[in-house]
Structures are given as C-alpha cells and as structure tokens.
C-alpha cells in the first residue's frame, strides 16, 4: 500500500472510532465494566467522561472532553488556562493522548497560547503522520486547525510567578511585596491524567499539563512523552501519571506499569511496583533527602481491560478521582511512604 493511502486509511479508522463508537471492536457489553480514573483534580473530568461513555462514546472522546473542563478552568493552576508559567512568565503546555483500538498516539510540547493542548495532541494523532510536535511548530499546527491564540497567564498565576521572581535573589533589583495577603508561591508539577475503559472494552488515555512551574523555557517533562506520561495497550490496560516528570522520563514509568499488568499484576500492584523502581533508581544526591528517601513524588493511575483500577504514589495517600459507572468518588491512593512521617 502506498504511504499516503495507508495514512488515509489510518485517518478513516481514527475518524470512524470517534464518529461511530467502537465500530470494529465491539464485545459483549454485558461483560464490560466501564471505568474512568483521573488525578485528584479530575473529578469533573471523570464525571463528564463517564456520562459520554454511558451514551456510547469512544473512551478517547470521553477522556479528552473530561480534561478539557480542567484545561478551560482558570482556577486550576496546573494545566491549560491559568497554568503556572515558565521562569519568563510564559505558559508552556504539554499533552499527549493514546487511543487503544488503533494503538495510535499524538502529542504536543512547549505549546504557547492555546489552552487545550490535549485537543491539539489528538489532531497530531489523527491529522498527521507524526506523534509529537513541539514549540512554534505546534502553535502553527494548532492555528492551521483553527485554534485561536489567547493569553494563558491569569492575574492569579501572574501574581504567583511575580512573587516567585521577586523572592529568587535578595540581592537583585526585584523587591518582594510587603502586602501580607499577596499570593503564596506555589511550585508544582500539577497535571491532569485521565484513562478510561468504554462500553466496548476499549481503552484510551490523555495527560495534559503546564509542567513544572517556573521551569527553564523549553523544558519538557513526561506528560507529552508516550510511555513516560501515559501508555495504553488495548489488550492490557492504561496508565497515566502526575508528579516529577524527570523521573518518569528516566523510567518510562507508564509503559512499565502496563507491562507489569500484562504480566499479571493488578493495576494497584503495577503502580506500586513502578514507584519502587523509581525509588530504586533515584541515586543522585539532588534527588534524595538526608534520610536517603526521594525528595520528590510521583503518582500513577491505572486501569485494566476488565475495568479494575488502582492508584499509587511514592508519598501518600494522594487523592485520585474514580468513576466506576456507579459512583464518582475521590479516593486515597496506595503508597510507599506515609507523607505525614
Ligand atoms: N508531570 C508533569 C511534569 O513534570 O511536567
């Protein structure tokens, strides 16, 4: 088959999976247990995604619509509009998505001025022959698809950045505010990840973030990297993550979690094993506290093909959002070390 014909048939398959849900992957829906899992900031995402799944949507449509709510929310400082900026005060967003039935993926990194990087990631998957587009190329690609540029720094996130900048160095020319009520400095790797199993038993996921706050411009974390910030295998399950992206990049953590599930681990066991692997591999001094434990955290959110789920973090418990088709809840994760101790 010629490359172009092949790509077009791939696009048709992608389009079909959105427009006609679960077209060639339908199974006996009596046996399917739909489930949606997300990070602690994702309860509105899990509610939206499950509503769509119950109406017959493909899991990818559902999870992207779910996280779009948080990307659009100026009050959430971890992602999209209102996400915390880089050290120059510019918001740079990363996202990826992965569609189980087609085993296809798309991603963008260091995308400026577009509040829904998850939607752009999906277009990279469906409308190009690529997986990852970054920076100015990603912005031009988004604009070609009709996305409008907007300022993503809100007054609140600008004040947090300004306070960070003013407190960087006591000898420079920036004075810290005397106003006691000014915004607290928050340094985050806040992110939203959302994975789902739909009524046909198909699995998809998405991860989207403004990345590490006050990062060096151009820094890319795990969120747009397939295998690090998200991985889906339609025969096995899916895993997404939040937390320190550098460790997930070095351990390809989400791929690892899915491979542990393939070998028979439950989602929770798989997430815990990945946490242990990361701790074992954290050897350099800058990553360790005086007691030898890591000075960072990561959390994993996993589902398997039968609709079982699990969440684990290095330090916990951490909150996660879970819709099991009966109830939309925020639950506590499993963990290696109690965060209070
Ligand atoms: N996990 C998000 C980041 O490190 O960018």
mmCIF file of C-alpha atoms and ligand atoms in Angstrom:
data_model
loop_
_atom_site.group_PDB
_atom_site.id
_atom_site.type_symbol
_atom_site.label_atom_id
_atom_site.label_comp_id
_atom_site.label_asym_id
_atom_site.label_seq_id
_atom_site.Cartn_x
_atom_site.Cartn_y
_atom_site.Cartn_z
ATOM 1 C CA UNK A 1 0.000 0.000 0.000
ATOM 2 C CA UNK A 2 1.317 3.487 -0.858
ATOM 3 C CA UNK A 3 2.254 5.544 2.189
ATOM 4 C CA UNK A 4 -0.408 8.174 1.528
ATOM 5 C CA UNK A 5 -3.154 5.583 1.029
ATOM 6 C CA UNK A 6 -2.043 3.833 4.186
ATOM 7 C CA UNK A 7 -2.135 7.079 6.168
ATOM 8 C CA UNK A 8 -5.567 7.931 4.805
ATOM 9 C CA UNK A 9 -6.959 4.557 5.818
ATOM 10 C CA UNK A 10 -5.481 5.142 9.287
ATOM 11 C CA UNK A 11 -7.242 8.505 9.424
ATOM 12 C CA UNK A 12 -10.502 6.893 8.389
ATOM 13 C CA UNK A 13 -10.156 4.344 11.155
ATOM 14 C CA UNK A 14 -9.447 7.136 13.669
ATOM 15 C CA UNK A 15 -12.406 9.131 12.407
ATOM 16 C CA UNK A 16 -14.649 6.091 12.494
ATOM 17 C CA UNK A 17 -13.710 5.373 16.062
ATOM 18 C CA UNK A 18 -14.941 8.850 17.032
ATOM 19 C CA UNK A 19 -17.995 9.167 14.832
ATOM 20 C CA UNK A 20 -19.247 5.601 15.120
ATOM 21 C CA UNK A 21 -18.220 4.498 18.574
ATOM 22 C CA UNK A 22 -16.446 1.181 18.936
ATOM 23 C CA UNK A 23 -17.117 0.215 15.355
ATOM 24 C CA UNK A 24 -14.985 -2.854 14.896
ATOM 25 C CA UNK A 25 -14.075 -3.584 18.468
ATOM 26 C CA UNK A 26 -17.487 -4.203 19.966
ATOM 27 C CA UNK A 27 -17.669 -7.009 22.529
ATOM 28 C CA UNK A 28 -20.480 -8.317 24.630
ATOM 29 C CA UNK A 29 -21.252 -5.157 26.586
ATOM 30 C CA UNK A 30 -22.835 -7.158 29.453
ATOM 31 C CA UNK A 31 -19.341 -8.218 30.469
ATOM 32 C CA UNK A 32 -17.701 -4.831 30.126
ATOM 33 C CA UNK A 33 -17.152 -2.721 33.213
ATOM 34 C CA UNK A 34 -16.572 0.857 32.116
ATOM 35 C CA UNK A 35 -14.342 2.854 34.404
ATOM 36 C CA UNK A 36 -12.684 6.267 34.358
ATOM 37 C CA UNK A 37 -9.714 7.182 36.561
ATOM 38 C CA UNK A 38 -8.028 10.556 36.947
ATOM 39 C CA UNK A 39 -5.781 12.590 39.206
ATOM 40 C CA UNK A 40 -7.182 14.283 42.321
ATOM 41 C CA UNK A 41 -8.066 17.428 40.346
ATOM 42 C CA UNK A 42 -10.093 15.350 37.861
ATOM 43 C CA UNK A 43 -13.453 14.645 39.458
ATOM 44 C CA UNK A 44 -15.284 16.803 36.904
ATOM 45 C CA UNK A 45 -13.311 15.031 34.170
ATOM 46 C CA UNK A 46 -14.318 11.556 35.361
ATOM 47 C CA UNK A 47 -17.977 12.665 35.628
ATOM 48 C CA UNK A 48 -18.002 14.043 32.072
ATOM 49 C CA UNK A 49 -16.111 11.090 30.622
ATOM 50 C CA UNK A 50 -18.427 8.520 32.223
ATOM 51 C CA UNK A 51 -21.516 10.422 31.070
ATOM 52 C CA UNK A 52 -20.190 10.258 27.494
ATOM 53 C CA UNK A 53 -19.186 6.608 27.779
ATOM 54 C CA UNK A 54 -22.652 5.712 29.040
ATOM 55 C CA UNK A 55 -24.021 7.469 25.956
ATOM 56 C CA UNK A 56 -21.852 5.264 23.729
ATOM 57 C CA UNK A 57 -18.748 7.426 23.236
ATOM 58 C CA UNK A 58 -15.345 6.032 22.496
ATOM 59 C CA UNK A 59 -13.047 6.273 25.540
ATOM 60 C CA UNK A 60 -10.733 8.756 23.771
ATOM 61 C CA UNK A 61 -13.549 11.221 23.022
ATOM 62 C CA UNK A 62 -14.665 10.863 26.638
ATOM 63 C CA UNK A 63 -11.329 11.432 28.388
ATOM 64 C CA UNK A 64 -10.398 14.396 26.200
ATOM 65 C CA UNK A 65 -13.769 16.072 26.805
ATOM 66 C CA UNK A 66 -13.226 15.381 30.511
ATOM 67 C CA UNK A 67 -9.807 17.025 30.795
ATOM 68 C CA UNK A 68 -10.903 19.955 28.612
ATOM 69 C CA UNK A 69 -13.041 21.084 31.574
ATOM 70 C CA UNK A 70 -9.925 21.420 33.728
ATOM 71 C CA UNK A 71 -7.824 22.937 30.919
ATOM 72 C CA UNK A 72 -10.525 25.606 30.499
ATOM 73 C CA UNK A 73 -10.701 26.367 34.234
ATOM 74 C CA UNK A 74 -8.679 29.499 35.119
ATOM 75 C CA UNK A 75 -8.748 28.458 38.812
ATOM 76 C CA UNK A 76 -6.716 25.287 38.186
ATOM 77 C CA UNK A 77 -3.034 26.325 38.180
ATOM 78 C CA UNK A 78 -1.720 23.001 36.894
ATOM 79 C CA UNK A 79 -2.925 22.955 33.314
ATOM 80 C CA UNK A 80 -4.278 24.986 30.380
ATOM 81 C CA UNK A 81 -5.656 28.462 31.110
ATOM 82 C CA UNK A 82 -4.197 29.673 34.422
ATOM 83 C CA UNK A 83 -1.418 27.050 34.436
ATOM 84 C CA UNK A 84 1.757 28.272 36.148
ATOM 85 C CA UNK A 85 4.281 29.720 33.670
ATOM 86 C CA UNK A 86 7.970 29.179 32.951
ATOM 87 C CA UNK A 87 10.680 31.351 34.509
ATOM 88 C CA UNK A 88 9.956 34.113 31.970
ATOM 89 C CA UNK A 89 6.275 34.224 32.939
ATOM 90 C CA UNK A 90 5.119 32.441 29.766
ATOM 91 C CA UNK A 91 2.773 29.452 29.974
ATOM 92 C CA UNK A 92 4.065 26.441 28.014
ATOM 93 C CA UNK A 93 1.793 23.411 27.815
ATOM 94 C CA UNK A 94 2.482 19.718 27.156
ATOM 95 C CA UNK A 95 -0.031 16.953 26.412
ATOM 96 C CA UNK A 96 -0.429 13.552 24.826
ATOM 97 C CA UNK A 97 -3.209 11.106 24.110
ATOM 98 C CA UNK A 98 -3.281 7.461 23.155
ATOM 99 C CA UNK A 99 -6.108 5.516 21.504
ATOM 100 C CA UNK A 100 -6.146 1.830 22.424
ATOM 101 C CA UNK A 101 -8.101 0.389 19.466
ATOM 102 C CA UNK A 102 -5.751 1.875 16.858
ATOM 103 C CA UNK A 103 -2.653 1.923 19.111
ATOM 104 C CA UNK A 104 -2.134 5.431 17.818
ATOM 105 C CA UNK A 105 -0.859 8.445 19.730
ATOM 106 C CA UNK A 106 -0.373 12.184 19.419
ATOM 107 C CA UNK A 107 1.396 14.813 21.491
ATOM 108 C CA UNK A 108 2.464 18.435 21.710
ATOM 109 C CA UNK A 109 5.121 20.044 23.886
ATOM 110 C CA UNK A 110 6.056 23.629 24.810
ATOM 111 C CA UNK A 111 2.834 24.841 23.182
ATOM 112 C CA UNK A 112 2.100 28.516 23.949
ATOM 113 C CA UNK A 113 -1.164 30.487 23.802
ATOM 114 C CA UNK A 114 -3.529 27.553 23.151
ATOM 115 C CA UNK A 115 -5.452 26.437 26.213
ATOM 116 C CA UNK A 116 -6.381 22.901 25.089
ATOM 117 C CA UNK A 117 -3.140 21.083 24.228
ATOM 118 C CA UNK A 118 -4.987 17.762 24.584
ATOM 119 C CA UNK A 119 -7.165 18.648 21.581
ATOM 120 C CA UNK A 120 -4.103 19.613 19.562
ATOM 121 C CA UNK A 121 -2.389 16.334 20.575
ATOM 122 C CA UNK A 122 -5.385 14.450 19.239
ATOM 123 C CA UNK A 123 -5.160 16.305 15.931
ATOM 124 C CA UNK A 124 -1.458 15.433 15.693
ATOM 125 C CA UNK A 125 -2.560 11.810 16.045
ATOM 126 C CA UNK A 126 -5.436 11.957 13.577
ATOM 127 C CA UNK A 127 -4.330 14.530 11.021
ATOM 128 C CA UNK A 128 -0.580 13.985 10.645
ATOM 129 C CA UNK A 129 1.876 11.197 10.142
ATOM 130 C CA UNK A 130 3.696 12.277 13.321
ATOM 131 C CA UNK A 131 3.367 11.625 17.031
ATOM 132 C CA UNK A 132 4.946 14.715 18.641
ATOM 133 C CA UNK A 133 5.113 18.348 17.509
ATOM 134 C CA UNK A 134 6.770 20.980 19.710
ATOM 135 C CA UNK A 135 7.069 24.723 20.226
ATOM 136 C CA UNK A 136 6.400 27.109 17.378
ATOM 137 C CA UNK A 137 5.610 24.224 15.037
ATOM 138 C CA UNK A 138 2.905 23.030 17.435
ATOM 139 C CA UNK A 139 1.431 26.539 17.639
ATOM 140 C CA UNK A 140 1.410 26.890 13.841
ATOM 141 C CA UNK A 141 -0.175 23.448 13.527
ATOM 142 C CA UNK A 142 -2.890 24.392 16.056
ATOM 143 C CA UNK A 143 -3.594 27.672 14.247
ATOM 144 C CA UNK A 144 -3.830 25.822 10.934
ATOM 145 C CA UNK A 145 -6.637 23.828 12.547
ATOM 146 C CA UNK A 146 -8.470 26.980 13.636
ATOM 147 C CA UNK A 147 -7.347 27.286 17.267
ATOM 148 C CA UNK A 148 -7.271 30.885 18.459
ATOM 149 C CA UNK A 149 -4.288 32.227 20.397
ATOM 150 C CA UNK A 150 -5.043 33.665 23.822
ATOM 151 C CA UNK A 151 -3.118 34.827 26.911
ATOM 152 C CA UNK A 152 -2.991 31.851 29.281
ATOM 153 C CA UNK A 153 -1.486 33.734 32.225
ATOM 154 C CA UNK A 154 -4.311 34.821 34.525
ATOM 155 C CA UNK A 155 -3.993 37.604 37.054
ATOM 156 C CA UNK A 156 -3.689 34.978 39.799
ATOM 157 C CA UNK A 157 -0.994 32.905 38.055
ATOM 158 C CA UNK A 158 0.895 36.099 37.090
ATOM 159 C CA UNK A 159 0.954 37.154 40.776
ATOM 160 C CA UNK A 160 2.267 33.745 41.848
ATOM 161 C CA UNK A 161 5.016 33.951 39.187
ATOM 162 C CA UNK A 162 5.873 37.552 40.145
ATOM 163 C CA UNK A 163 6.233 36.643 43.805
ATOM 164 C CA UNK A 164 8.473 33.719 42.861
ATOM 165 C CA UNK A 165 10.614 36.062 40.746
ATOM 166 C CA UNK A 166 10.785 38.714 43.456
ATOM 167 C CA UNK A 167 11.982 36.147 46.002
ATOM 168 C CA UNK A 168 14.608 34.493 43.824
ATOM 169 C CA UNK A 169 17.551 36.563 44.896
ATOM 170 C CA UNK A 170 17.704 39.022 47.786
ATOM 171 C CA UNK A 171 20.469 40.981 46.051
ATOM 172 C CA UNK A 172 18.732 41.685 42.756
ATOM 173 C CA UNK A 173 16.557 44.678 41.873
ATOM 174 C CA UNK A 174 13.172 42.997 42.290
ATOM 175 C CA UNK A 175 11.559 43.732 45.685
ATOM 176 C CA UNK A 176 9.214 41.261 47.358
ATOM 177 C CA UNK A 177 5.753 42.547 48.126
ATOM 178 C CA UNK A 178 5.174 43.994 51.569
ATOM 179 C CA UNK A 179 1.494 43.066 51.257
ATOM 180 C CA UNK A 180 0.860 40.110 53.604
ATOM 181 C CA UNK A 181 -2.099 38.980 51.520
ATOM 182 C CA UNK A 182 -0.231 38.524 48.265
ATOM 183 C CA UNK A 183 -0.430 35.118 46.610
ATOM 184 C CA UNK A 184 1.654 32.286 48.069
ATOM 185 C CA UNK A 185 4.453 30.869 45.951
ATOM 186 C CA UNK A 186 3.391 27.514 44.660
ATOM 187 C CA UNK A 187 5.873 25.317 42.836
ATOM 188 C CA UNK A 188 4.047 22.461 41.184
ATOM 189 C CA UNK A 189 4.235 19.696 38.653
ATOM 190 C CA UNK A 190 0.453 19.659 38.671
ATOM 191 C CA UNK A 191 -1.062 17.810 35.791
ATOM 192 C CA UNK A 192 -4.267 16.012 34.905
ATOM 193 C CA UNK A 193 -4.223 12.493 33.568
ATOM 194 C CA UNK A 194 -7.361 10.537 32.688
ATOM 195 C CA UNK A 195 -7.739 6.955 31.419
ATOM 196 C CA UNK A 196 -10.936 5.048 30.654
ATOM 197 C CA UNK A 197 -12.415 1.750 29.568
ATOM 198 C CA UNK A 198 -15.555 2.281 27.468
ATOM 199 C CA UNK A 199 -18.661 0.118 26.943
ATOM 200 C CA UNK A 200 -16.944 -1.875 24.197
ATOM 201 C CA UNK A 201 -13.967 -2.612 26.436
ATOM 202 C CA UNK A 202 -11.720 -0.229 24.512
ATOM 203 C CA UNK A 203 -9.146 1.774 26.436
ATOM 204 C CA UNK A 204 -7.738 5.268 25.896
ATOM 205 C CA UNK A 205 -5.998 7.951 27.900
ATOM 206 C CA UNK A 206 -4.789 11.531 27.967
ATOM 207 C CA UNK A 207 -2.308 13.533 30.048
ATOM 208 C CA UNK A 208 -2.127 17.333 29.959
ATOM 209 C CA UNK A 209 -0.101 19.848 31.973
ATOM 210 C CA UNK A 210 1.543 23.234 32.243
ATOM 211 C CA UNK A 211 4.545 21.284 33.523
ATOM 212 C CA UNK A 212 6.963 22.242 36.220
ATOM 213 C CA UNK A 213 6.235 25.756 37.403
ATOM 214 C CA UNK A 214 8.922 28.374 36.695
ATOM 215 C CA UNK A 215 10.783 25.875 34.509
ATOM 216 C CA UNK A 216 13.587 26.798 32.129
ATOM 217 C CA UNK A 217 11.820 27.813 28.896
ATOM 218 C CA UNK A 218 11.571 24.814 26.594
ATOM 219 C CA UNK A 219 11.762 22.271 29.429
ATOM 220 C CA UNK A 220 9.613 19.268 28.517
ATOM 221 C CA UNK A 221 8.509 16.787 31.163
ATOM 222 C CA UNK A 222 6.922 13.374 30.916
ATOM 223 C CA UNK A 223 3.374 14.420 30.040
ATOM 224 C CA UNK A 224 3.766 14.557 26.236
ATOM 225 C CA UNK A 225 6.035 11.504 26.056
ATOM 226 C CA UNK A 226 4.303 8.248 25.211
ATOM 227 C CA UNK A 227 5.450 5.582 27.684
ATOM 228 C CA UNK A 228 6.551 8.160 30.276
ATOM 229 C CA UNK A 229 3.439 10.296 30.943
ATOM 230 C CA UNK A 230 0.863 7.879 29.525
ATOM 231 C CA UNK A 231 0.633 4.461 27.944
ATOM 232 C CA UNK A 232 -2.268 2.413 26.612
ATOM 233 C CA UNK A 233 -2.381 -1.145 25.363
ATOM 234 C CA UNK A 234 -5.881 -2.113 24.336
ATOM 235 C CA UNK A 235 -5.288 -5.764 25.223
ATOM 236 C CA UNK A 236 -3.999 -4.976 28.718
ATOM 237 C CA UNK A 237 -4.796 -1.568 30.216
ATOM 238 C CA UNK A 238 -3.627 2.004 30.580
ATOM 239 C CA UNK A 239 -1.609 4.115 32.970
ATOM 240 C CA UNK A 240 -1.188 7.871 33.357
ATOM 241 C CA UNK A 241 0.842 9.840 35.856
ATOM 242 C CA UNK A 242 1.368 13.133 37.667
ATOM 243 C CA UNK A 243 4.352 14.371 39.628
ATOM 244 C CA UNK A 244 8.039 14.812 38.865
ATOM 245 C CA UNK A 245 8.270 14.232 35.137
ATOM 246 C CA UNK A 246 12.036 13.824 35.003
ATOM 247 C CA UNK A 247 11.839 10.537 36.945
ATOM 248 C CA UNK A 248 9.069 9.233 34.691
ATOM 249 C CA UNK A 249 11.177 10.082 31.660
ATOM 250 C CA UNK A 250 14.128 8.142 33.058
ATOM 251 C CA UNK A 251 11.999 5.104 33.936
ATOM 252 C CA UNK A 252 9.366 5.125 31.131
ATOM 253 C CA UNK A 253 7.039 4.600 34.038
ATOM 254 C CA UNK A 254 3.633 4.264 32.376
ATOM 255 C CA UNK A 255 4.854 1.725 29.846
ATOM 256 C CA UNK A 256 6.376 -0.162 32.777
ATOM 257 C CA UNK A 257 3.058 -0.169 34.669
ATOM 258 C CA UNK A 258 1.212 -1.558 31.653
ATOM 259 C CA UNK A 259 3.895 -4.232 31.217
ATOM 260 C CA UNK A 260 3.540 -5.220 34.900
ATOM 261 C CA UNK A 261 -0.225 -5.554 34.329
ATOM 262 C CA UNK A 262 0.454 -7.660 31.217
ATOM 263 C CA UNK A 263 2.491 -9.991 33.451
ATOM 264 C CA UNK A 264 -0.487 -10.395 35.803
ATOM 265 C CA UNK A 265 -0.270 -7.589 38.354
ATOM 266 C CA UNK A 266 -3.414 -5.754 39.387
ATOM 267 C CA UNK A 267 -3.422 -2.040 38.483
ATOM 268 C CA UNK A 268 -2.579 -1.099 42.080
ATOM 269 C CA UNK A 269 0.266 -3.638 42.322
ATOM 270 C CA UNK A 270 1.631 -2.404 38.987
ATOM 271 C CA UNK A 271 1.567 1.241 40.156
ATOM 272 C CA UNK A 272 3.306 0.345 43.425
ATOM 273 C CA UNK A 273 5.990 -1.637 41.590
ATOM 274 C CA UNK A 274 6.704 1.351 39.355
ATOM 275 C CA UNK A 275 7.032 3.566 42.443
ATOM 276 C CA UNK A 276 9.524 1.074 43.893
ATOM 277 C CA UNK A 277 11.505 1.014 40.636
ATOM 278 C CA UNK A 278 11.719 4.807 40.594
ATOM 279 C CA UNK A 279 12.873 4.919 44.217
ATOM 280 C CA UNK A 280 15.490 2.265 43.469
ATOM 281 C CA UNK A 281 16.749 4.254 40.501
ATOM 282 C CA UNK A 282 16.866 7.596 42.323
ATOM 283 C CA UNK A 283 20.578 7.514 43.085
ATOM 284 C CA UNK A 284 21.830 11.050 42.574
ATOM 285 C CA UNK A 285 22.225 13.312 45.596
ATOM 286 C CA UNK A 286 19.981 16.085 44.274
ATOM 287 C CA UNK A 287 17.012 13.660 44.338
ATOM 288 C CA UNK A 288 17.476 12.447 47.907
ATOM 289 C CA UNK A 289 16.644 13.694 51.362
ATOM 290 C CA UNK A 290 19.103 13.289 54.209
ATOM 291 C CA UNK A 291 17.314 10.075 55.227
ATOM 292 C CA UNK A 292 18.003 8.624 51.760
ATOM 293 C CA UNK A 293 14.389 8.744 50.620
ATOM 294 C CA UNK A 294 13.406 10.623 47.442
ATOM 295 C CA UNK A 295 12.683 14.335 47.778
ATOM 296 C CA UNK A 296 10.019 14.191 45.026
ATOM 297 C CA UNK A 297 6.724 12.463 44.411
ATOM 298 C CA UNK A 298 5.009 10.713 41.518
ATOM 299 C CA UNK A 299 1.545 9.171 41.337
ATOM 300 C CA UNK A 300 0.187 6.583 38.901
ATOM 301 C CA UNK A 301 -3.422 5.994 37.807
ATOM 302 C CA UNK A 302 -4.107 2.675 36.073
ATOM 303 C CA UNK A 303 -6.996 0.647 34.693
ATOM 304 C CA UNK A 304 -7.010 -2.786 33.147
ATOM 305 C CA UNK A 305 -9.084 -4.435 30.438
ATOM 306 C CA UNK A 306 -11.573 -5.873 32.953
ATOM 307 C CA UNK A 307 -12.293 -2.477 34.477
ATOM 308 C CA UNK A 308 -10.177 -2.961 37.611
ATOM 309 C CA UNK A 309 -8.313 0.173 38.708
ATOM 310 C CA UNK A 310 -5.520 1.251 41.013
ATOM 311 C CA UNK A 311 -3.567 4.295 42.061
ATOM 312 C CA UNK A 312 -0.273 4.553 43.948
ATOM 313 C CA UNK A 313 2.299 7.175 44.791
ATOM 314 C CA UNK A 314 5.719 7.240 46.431
ATOM 315 C CA UNK A 315 4.437 9.545 49.203
ATOM 316 C CA UNK A 316 0.774 9.232 50.071
ATOM 317 C CA UNK A 317 -2.011 8.917 50.409
ATOM 318 C CA UNK A 318 -2.726 11.063 47.375
ATOM 319 C CA UNK A 319 -6.243 11.771 46.175
ATOM 320 C CA UNK A 320 -7.497 10.374 42.891
ATOM 321 C CA UNK A 321 -10.828 10.560 41.066
ATOM 322 C CA UNK A 322 -12.622 7.387 40.101
ATOM 323 C CA UNK A 323 -15.922 6.775 38.321
ATOM 324 C CA UNK A 324 -16.763 3.074 38.374
ATOM 325 C CA UNK A 325 -20.035 3.642 36.453
ATOM 326 C CA UNK A 326 -21.996 3.598 39.731
ATOM 327 C CA UNK A 327 -20.333 6.358 41.694
ATOM 328 C CA UNK A 328 -17.972 9.275 41.045
ATOM 329 C CA UNK A 329 -15.622 9.456 44.024
ATOM 330 C CA UNK A 330 -12.349 10.905 45.238
ATOM 331 C CA UNK A 331 -10.329 8.122 46.877
ATOM 332 C CA UNK A 332 -6.956 7.733 48.615
ATOM 333 C CA UNK A 333 -4.083 6.106 46.743
ATOM 334 C CA UNK A 334 -1.848 3.282 47.917
ATOM 335 C CA UNK A 335 1.687 4.495 48.659
ATOM 336 C CA UNK A 336 5.199 3.500 49.667
ATOM 337 C CA UNK A 337 5.836 6.133 52.358
ATOM 338 C CA UNK A 338 3.342 7.988 54.511
ATOM 339 C CA UNK A 339 3.615 11.651 53.558
ATOM 340 C CA UNK A 340 2.953 12.733 57.143
ATOM 341 C CA UNK A 341 6.030 10.937 58.516
HETATM 342 N N1 LIG B 1 4.474 15.507 35.326
HETATM 343 C C1 LIG B 1 4.432 16.796 34.785
HETATM 344 C C2 LIG B 1 5.752 17.365 34.509
HETATM 345 O O1 LIG B 1 6.732 17.026 35.165
HETATM 346 O O2 LIG B 1 5.852 18.196 33.628
#
